[in-house]
Amino acid sequence: FDSQRHHKNGRKSPEKLEIMSPTSLSLALNAVLALVVLVAVIYRTNSQNNLSAGVNARASMRTGRMRALVNGMPKLPQRAVQTRSSVELTTCVDLEDCKYSDPDQQRRFAKHKSDNNQRVLDIDSVYDPSSLKGKVVMVTGANRGLGNAIAKELAAVGAKIIAANRSPGMELEGDLKEATLKVIDGIDVSNDASMEKLIKDLGDQKVDVLINNAGYFLKDPETIDNLNFPEELKMIDICALGPLRVASALVNAGLMESGGKIVTISSQGGSIAWREVQNQGGPYDYGHHMSKCAANMMTRLLAMELKEKGITVVALHPGFNRTKMTEKYKHIWDIEGAVDPSVGAKRVVHETATVKPDRSGVFINCEDGLEIPW
């Protein structure tokens, strides 16, 4: 402001406001901008410090829980990080809880024994098949091995059985005889025409639960110099496409409704994440592993598609069972905890009965009830 007063006709003139020069105005604006930037930097720094403190606090809490979970376990990485240079995975690979099983079968079984894990060592301690009482359950491949043991166990707990077998001659006696509604022979899950026969023989009989048990496993070990492509295609057709054929036939015929369940007997051998651990040194059994991996993908996709129909879909690893199909591994039955098919059947029935819709699309290890990573 002008500091001088100008007088005209004896009166004071109003004060005059001088306009700043361009240089002065520029300096003033720069000062204001600098102040704004300084305030923003201080605010950002404080926010980052607060966020970092919060993250560190939460990480500390999770780490504490993780340490409590793995107390007493062999010293292993905290997360399931699989690289080309490391094949070790932990028993508990989720920071919040034990979500996944240990891929090392021998270590897993030894740990269960040392912990006296009754869920694994004595399925009767947790066994709850009650939800299957009175339900109509179809079992494919129910005339022998694990499938036959599953059918017998289902009958014992009050389910109604439909057996869909490729070959005739299924023996019916005791509870199984009383509980069996139908035995449909000539059902080859790798044959499209067999599905037409299946639906025709079922008539209007609804199915509450489908257990896709029919499978095939080449006995000869496979390596790069000992491959059998026709047999590999056969395994994929039976173990992966077979369950899809049966499921689609039932659903499209309107014989499965909301609340139903579709269970596919898969194998831990279908886990890609576990190959580095379980196939170290071979044999690599390409057909078996590829077929089960494909079955797992089918399970995931089917679960997504049938969600709106209210049908739960899961893949189950039944555990290591002492059957004709696993005789090629009988030398490790004991150290890897292989069980009689009657025990394996209870494990499958328990998971089938207790699995809820919110677990649809998952891959479950029937030995301990934990998941297996894809």
XYZ file of C-alpha atoms in Angstrom:
374
model
C 0.000 0.000 0.000
C 1.063 3.529 -0.629
C 2.090 5.093 2.707
C 1.490 8.630 1.642
C -1.825 10.497 1.861
C -2.806 12.753 -1.021
C -5.084 15.734 -0.383
C -7.388 17.308 -2.829
C -9.922 20.007 -2.009
C -9.072 19.530 1.642
C -10.111 15.874 1.690
C -8.091 12.699 2.182
C -8.000 10.486 -0.854
C -8.512 6.738 -0.455
C -5.433 4.557 -0.133
C -4.109 3.204 -3.381
C -3.228 -0.491 -3.931
C -0.156 -1.004 -5.942
C -0.178 -4.057 -8.183
C 2.743 -6.395 -7.531
C 5.340 -6.711 -10.150
C 5.397 -10.029 -12.078
C 8.591 -11.033 -10.296
C 7.130 -10.451 -6.824
C 3.930 -12.336 -7.711
C 5.896 -15.298 -9.029
C 7.967 -15.518 -5.850
C 4.846 -15.429 -3.696
C 3.111 -18.218 -5.679
C 6.229 -20.377 -5.526
C 6.337 -19.935 -1.777
C 2.704 -21.045 -1.447
C 3.273 -24.064 -3.672
C 6.351 -25.052 -1.705
C 4.330 -24.898 1.505
C 1.574 -27.118 0.015
C 4.127 -29.668 -1.172
C 5.803 -29.698 2.229
C 2.478 -30.385 3.987
C 1.652 -33.188 1.507
C 5.040 -34.857 2.020
C 4.657 -34.750 5.799
C 1.139 -36.243 5.566
C 2.254 -38.990 3.182
C 5.225 -39.911 5.363
C 3.040 -40.180 8.456
C 0.470 -42.306 6.568
C 3.141 -44.692 5.306
C 4.624 -45.018 8.763
C 1.200 -45.819 10.220
C 0.469 -48.353 7.450
C 3.854 -49.986 7.897
C 3.299 -50.236 11.627
C -0.104 -51.863 11.059
C 1.254 -54.363 8.530
C 4.147 -55.242 10.817
C 1.775 -55.743 13.717
C -0.502 -58.045 11.717
C 2.488 -59.954 10.327
C 3.794 -60.395 13.852
C 0.441 -61.801 14.987
C 0.301 -64.237 12.052
C 3.875 -65.310 12.647
C 3.060 -65.985 16.282
C 0.094 -68.157 15.303
C 2.197 -69.984 12.747
C 4.890 -70.716 15.313
C 2.277 -72.141 17.624
C 0.910 -74.373 14.838
C 4.234 -75.820 13.812
C 5.670 -76.191 17.304
C 7.369 -79.552 17.454
C 7.330 -80.076 13.660
C 10.498 -80.582 11.613
C 12.065 -77.249 10.714
C 10.606 -76.398 7.325
C 9.709 -73.281 5.318
C 6.613 -71.490 6.608
C 4.893 -71.327 3.249
C 4.402 -73.776 0.423
C 6.929 -72.222 -1.918
C 7.909 -74.724 -4.559
C 10.839 -73.859 -6.817
C 13.104 -75.777 -9.117
C 15.773 -75.811 -6.445
C 13.582 -76.761 -3.484
C 11.016 -79.519 -3.114
C 10.174 -79.191 0.562
C 6.626 -78.234 1.478
C 5.353 -77.781 4.991
C 2.684 -79.768 6.742
C 0.838 -76.499 7.389
C 1.307 -74.137 4.480
C -1.382 -71.613 5.337
C -0.475 -68.910 7.826
C -3.909 -68.947 9.408
C -4.408 -72.683 9.843
C -3.443 -76.145 8.674
C -5.088 -76.044 5.260
C -3.040 -78.534 3.259
C -1.694 -82.005 3.907
C 2.021 -82.750 3.845
C 3.010 -84.081 0.383
C 5.644 -86.406 1.841
C 3.588 -89.550 2.505
C 6.107 -91.237 4.786
C 6.782 -88.080 6.804
C 3.063 -87.370 6.975
C 2.234 -90.813 8.341
C 5.143 -90.725 10.804
C 3.973 -87.336 12.069
C 0.404 -88.570 12.514
C 1.691 -91.520 14.549
C 3.950 -89.380 16.713
C 1.061 -86.977 17.346
C -1.367 -89.849 17.919
C -3.682 -88.206 15.400
C -6.908 -90.132 15.924
C -8.539 -88.536 12.890
C -5.992 -90.463 10.808
C -5.286 -93.504 12.966
C -8.879 -94.230 13.996
C -11.555 -92.924 11.636
C -14.250 -94.144 14.015
C -13.210 -91.413 16.453
C -14.706 -88.780 14.121
C -16.910 -90.861 11.846
C -20.251 -89.217 11.037
C -22.166 -90.749 8.109
C -25.559 -89.740 9.513
C -26.534 -87.388 6.683
C -26.464 -90.286 4.204
C -29.073 -92.355 5.981
C -31.962 -92.938 3.596
C -30.161 -91.226 0.703
C -29.893 -92.855 -2.708
C -26.201 -93.215 -3.553
C -24.870 -94.435 -6.888
C -21.407 -96.002 -6.856
C -19.592 -96.791 -10.087
C -17.244 -99.762 -10.031
C -18.971 -101.140 -6.942
C -18.284 -104.793 -7.647
C -14.724 -104.962 -6.328
C -11.931 -103.217 -4.442
C -12.544 -99.871 -2.817
C -15.837 -99.402 -4.673
C -17.247 -102.581 -3.198
C -16.062 -101.568 0.290
C -17.729 -98.153 -0.142
C -21.011 -99.779 -1.186
C -20.933 -102.094 1.834
C -20.211 -99.217 4.217
C -22.995 -97.107 2.732
C -25.385 -99.993 3.216
C -24.261 -100.376 6.832
C -25.102 -96.732 7.601
C -28.557 -96.863 6.059
C -28.071 -95.498 2.547
C -29.833 -96.934 -0.494
C -27.414 -98.226 -3.118
C -27.358 -98.194 -6.892
C -24.345 -100.094 -8.211
C -23.215 -99.260 -11.751
C -20.642 -101.850 -12.829
C -18.851 -102.721 -16.029
C -18.779 -106.444 -15.280
C -21.536 -108.629 -13.820
C -21.219 -110.869 -10.785
C -21.411 -108.422 -7.880
C -22.041 -110.367 -4.696
C -24.947 -109.117 -2.622
C -25.240 -110.279 0.951
C -26.122 -108.969 4.385
C -26.727 -105.216 4.630
C -25.689 -104.700 1.023
C -28.368 -107.045 -0.247
C -31.056 -105.266 1.733
C -29.865 -101.775 0.824
C -29.290 -102.247 -2.909
C -32.025 -100.761 -5.057
C -30.457 -101.637 -8.393
C -27.383 -103.302 -9.838
C -26.837 -102.049 -13.377
C -24.192 -104.065 -15.204
C -22.565 -103.291 -18.533
C -21.770 -99.689 -17.568
C -18.437 -98.809 -19.133
C -17.731 -95.214 -18.115
C -15.533 -94.755 -21.191
C -18.435 -95.584 -23.519
C -21.094 -93.045 -24.488
C -23.656 -95.726 -25.309
C -23.336 -97.068 -21.761
C -24.670 -93.753 -20.467
C -27.846 -94.213 -22.507
C -28.241 -97.659 -20.955
C -27.636 -96.257 -17.484
C -30.384 -93.652 -17.811
C -32.789 -96.133 -19.378
C -32.253 -98.658 -16.565
C -32.661 -95.972 -13.908
C -36.026 -94.926 -15.230
C -37.328 -92.154 -12.992
C -35.107 -93.137 -10.047
C -33.515 -90.007 -8.560
C -29.940 -90.039 -7.249
C -28.945 -87.978 -4.204
C -25.227 -88.733 -4.267
C -22.973 -89.951 -7.073
C -19.629 -91.501 -6.145
C -17.458 -91.809 -9.257
C -15.214 -94.653 -8.174
C -14.535 -96.571 -11.402
C -10.884 -96.216 -12.335
C -7.937 -97.801 -14.063
C -4.244 -97.902 -13.218
C -1.551 -99.366 -15.472
C 0.637 -101.698 -13.433
C 3.789 -101.273 -15.505
C 5.876 -98.278 -14.406
C 6.253 -95.532 -16.996
C 9.362 -93.528 -17.885
C 10.320 -91.707 -21.068
C 11.754 -94.890 -22.562
C 8.802 -97.048 -21.491
C 5.624 -95.242 -22.514
C 2.319 -96.819 -23.468
C 0.215 -94.192 -25.216
C -2.885 -96.344 -25.773
C -2.940 -97.202 -22.069
C -2.430 -93.566 -21.112
C -5.420 -92.552 -23.227
C -7.414 -95.359 -21.628
C -6.622 -94.071 -18.137
C -7.567 -90.508 -19.072
C -10.804 -91.704 -20.681
C -11.837 -93.793 -17.661
C -10.555 -91.638 -14.790
C -11.256 -88.123 -16.131
C -13.887 -88.319 -18.857
C -15.675 -91.234 -17.169
C -16.867 -89.253 -14.123
C -17.950 -86.413 -16.400
C -19.944 -88.791 -18.594
C -21.819 -90.247 -15.643
C -22.424 -86.879 -13.958
C -23.652 -85.229 -17.147
C -25.950 -88.169 -17.914
C -27.631 -87.933 -14.506
C -27.882 -84.145 -14.427
C -29.143 -83.805 -17.995
C -31.751 -86.502 -17.379
C -33.019 -84.529 -14.385
C -32.097 -87.304 -11.965
C -29.962 -85.108 -9.681
C -31.478 -82.115 -7.920
C -30.477 -79.282 -5.602
C -28.792 -80.623 -2.473
C -27.155 -83.442 -4.386
C -23.471 -84.316 -4.278
C -21.036 -85.552 -6.915
C -17.875 -87.134 -5.534
C -14.986 -88.240 -7.725
C -12.415 -90.624 -6.296
C -9.216 -88.968 -7.451
C -5.698 -89.380 -6.085
C -2.974 -87.283 -4.532
C -1.136 -88.302 -7.695
C -3.237 -85.701 -9.518
C -1.620 -82.798 -7.660
C 0.830 -80.929 -9.878
C 2.223 -79.102 -6.834
C 3.244 -82.388 -5.213
C 5.060 -84.035 -8.151
C 8.496 -82.708 -7.188
C 8.138 -84.430 -3.820
C 6.326 -87.635 -4.718
C 7.952 -88.448 -8.063
C 11.569 -87.692 -7.284
C 13.660 -90.364 -9.018
C 10.649 -91.880 -10.819
C 8.901 -93.899 -12.006
C 6.799 -91.124 -13.462
C 3.629 -93.026 -14.394
C 2.543 -90.400 -16.899
C -0.868 -91.853 -17.671
C -1.922 -92.197 -14.041
C -0.887 -88.709 -12.985
C -2.254 -87.005 -16.076
C -5.595 -88.800 -15.741
C -6.055 -87.776 -12.111
C -4.957 -84.215 -12.809
C -7.541 -84.022 -15.583
C -10.165 -85.454 -13.212
C -9.368 -82.678 -10.744
C -9.818 -80.022 -13.416
C -13.132 -81.617 -14.362
C -14.190 -81.450 -10.707
C -13.373 -77.760 -10.426
C -15.208 -76.818 -13.613
C -18.217 -78.994 -12.815
C -18.463 -77.432 -9.358
C -18.588 -73.984 -10.950
C -21.252 -74.941 -13.478
C -23.477 -76.848 -11.071
C -23.311 -74.268 -8.283
C -26.477 -72.578 -9.541
C -28.223 -75.958 -9.460
C -27.250 -76.419 -5.813
C -25.136 -79.525 -6.439
C -21.883 -79.898 -4.490
C -18.911 -81.356 -6.376
C -15.639 -82.508 -4.795
C -12.583 -84.618 -5.573
C -11.391 -87.009 -2.879
C -8.048 -88.676 -2.378
C -9.244 -91.830 -0.568
C -5.927 -92.384 1.145
C -3.528 -95.227 0.544
C -5.557 -98.456 0.392
C -4.356 -102.044 0.189
C -6.159 -103.023 -2.985
C -5.300 -104.934 -6.108
C -4.812 -101.612 -7.881
C -2.023 -100.563 -5.482
C -0.231 -103.916 -5.278
C 2.640 -102.469 -7.312
C 3.413 -100.404 -4.195
C 2.930 -103.121 -1.579
C 6.584 -102.805 -0.488
C 5.747 -99.398 1.008
C 2.256 -100.139 2.316
C 3.418 -100.241 5.936
C 5.705 -97.210 6.040
C 3.196 -95.031 4.192
C 0.168 -96.038 6.231
C -1.816 -98.025 3.667
C -5.082 -99.254 5.178
C -7.616 -101.988 4.540
C -10.308 -100.961 2.021
C -12.910 -101.082 4.780
C -11.080 -98.236 6.552
C -10.594 -96.361 3.292
C -14.309 -96.731 2.605
C -15.203 -95.153 5.954
C -12.906 -92.240 5.187
C -14.635 -91.673 1.843
C -18.125 -92.025 3.329
C -17.261 -89.609 6.148
C -16.041 -86.888 3.778
C -18.972 -87.474 1.429
C -21.453 -87.139 4.282
C -19.907 -84.091 5.936
C -18.758 -81.958 2.995
C -20.721 -78.715 2.737
C -21.559 -76.606 -0.332
C -18.994 -73.987 0.650
C -16.251 -76.553 -0.047
C -17.557 -77.412 -3.484
C -14.752 -77.608 -6.022
C -11.994 -78.553 -3.563
C -9.590 -81.510 -3.473
C -9.709 -83.278 -0.091
C -7.382 -85.827 1.475
C -9.625 -88.363 3.215
C -6.777 -89.414 5.508
C -6.728 -86.173 7.503
C -9.577 -84.114 6.029
C -7.210 -81.404 4.819
C -6.990 -80.112 1.279
C -4.470 -81.070 -1.379
C -3.189 -78.248 -3.603
C -3.904 -78.551 -7.300
